[in-house]
Short mmCIF file of C-alpha atoms in Angstrom, two decimals:
data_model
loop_
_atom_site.label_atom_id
_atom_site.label_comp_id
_atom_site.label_asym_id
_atom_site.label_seq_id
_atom_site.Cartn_x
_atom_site.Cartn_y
_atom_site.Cartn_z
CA UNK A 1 12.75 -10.69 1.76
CA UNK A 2 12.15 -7.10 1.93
CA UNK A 3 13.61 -4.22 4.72
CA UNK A 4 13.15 -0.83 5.69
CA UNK A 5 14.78 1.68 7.83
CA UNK A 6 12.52 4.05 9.65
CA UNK A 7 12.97 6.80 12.64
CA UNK A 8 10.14 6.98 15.48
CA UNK A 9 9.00 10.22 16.59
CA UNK A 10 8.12 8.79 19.78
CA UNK A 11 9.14 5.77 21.86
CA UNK A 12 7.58 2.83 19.89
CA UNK A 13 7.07 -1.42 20.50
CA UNK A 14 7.55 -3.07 17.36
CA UNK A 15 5.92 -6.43 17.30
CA UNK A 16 7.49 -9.02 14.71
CA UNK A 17 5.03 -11.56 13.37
CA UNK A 18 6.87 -14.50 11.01
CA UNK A 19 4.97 -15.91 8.12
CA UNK A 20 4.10 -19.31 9.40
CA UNK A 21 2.34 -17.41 12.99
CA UNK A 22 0.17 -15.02 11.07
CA UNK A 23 -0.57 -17.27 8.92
CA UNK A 24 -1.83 -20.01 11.73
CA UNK A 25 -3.49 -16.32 13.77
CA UNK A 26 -5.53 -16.03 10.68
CA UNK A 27 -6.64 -19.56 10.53
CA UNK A 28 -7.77 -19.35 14.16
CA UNK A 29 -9.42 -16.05 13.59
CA UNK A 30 -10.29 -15.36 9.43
CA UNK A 31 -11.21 -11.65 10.80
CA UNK A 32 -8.06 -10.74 11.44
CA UNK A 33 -6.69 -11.82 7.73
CA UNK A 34 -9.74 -10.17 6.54
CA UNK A 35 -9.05 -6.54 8.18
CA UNK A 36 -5.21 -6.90 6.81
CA UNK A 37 -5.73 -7.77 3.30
CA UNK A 38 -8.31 -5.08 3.18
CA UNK A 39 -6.28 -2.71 4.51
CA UNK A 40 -3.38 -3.81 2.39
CA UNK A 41 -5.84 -3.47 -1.10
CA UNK A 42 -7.09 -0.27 -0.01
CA UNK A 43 -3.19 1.09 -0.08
CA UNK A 44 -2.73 -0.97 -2.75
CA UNK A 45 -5.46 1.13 -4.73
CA UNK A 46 -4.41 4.55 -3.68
CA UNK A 47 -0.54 3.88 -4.64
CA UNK A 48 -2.18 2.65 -8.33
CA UNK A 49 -4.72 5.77 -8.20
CA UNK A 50 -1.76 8.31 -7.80
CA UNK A 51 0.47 6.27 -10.16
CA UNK A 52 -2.22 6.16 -12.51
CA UNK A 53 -2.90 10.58 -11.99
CA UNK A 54 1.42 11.13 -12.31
CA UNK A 55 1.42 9.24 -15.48
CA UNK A 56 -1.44 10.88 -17.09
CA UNK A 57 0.00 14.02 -15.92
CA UNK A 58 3.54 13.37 -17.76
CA UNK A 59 2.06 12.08 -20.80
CA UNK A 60 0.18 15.33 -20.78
CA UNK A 61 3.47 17.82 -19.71
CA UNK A 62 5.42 15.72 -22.90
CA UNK A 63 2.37 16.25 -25.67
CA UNK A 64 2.69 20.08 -24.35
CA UNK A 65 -0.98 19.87 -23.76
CA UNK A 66 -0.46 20.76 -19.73
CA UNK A 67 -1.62 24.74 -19.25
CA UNK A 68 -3.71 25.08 -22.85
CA UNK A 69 -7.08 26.43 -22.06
#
């Protein structure tokens, strides 16, 4: 199981959905499993994409090729 502390801004509803429910809401409608596991691979893809730019930028800094012309 995973956790996270966060701070609203603003006054916020949080809405819990266990396992088991979402997975039984996305059997009764496939959309809405669709629009979350899209969503989810399109963060997925950005966290991998900036990963992907820090690392070539370290490997870079470390091979002192970072600021040659």
């Amino acid at each position: 199981a995973r956790s996270a502390t966060v701070v609203a801004a603003d006054a916020t509803t949080l809405i819990v959905i266990r396992e088991p429910d979402f997975r039984e809401l996305c059997d009764a409608n496939p959309r809405i499993g669709y629009v979350v596991i899209r969503n989810l691979a399109q963060d997925l893809a950005y966290k991998l994409r900036s990963s992907n730019l820090l690392l070539r930028g370290n490997i870079r800094w470390q091979r002192g090729e970072l600021g040659k012309s």
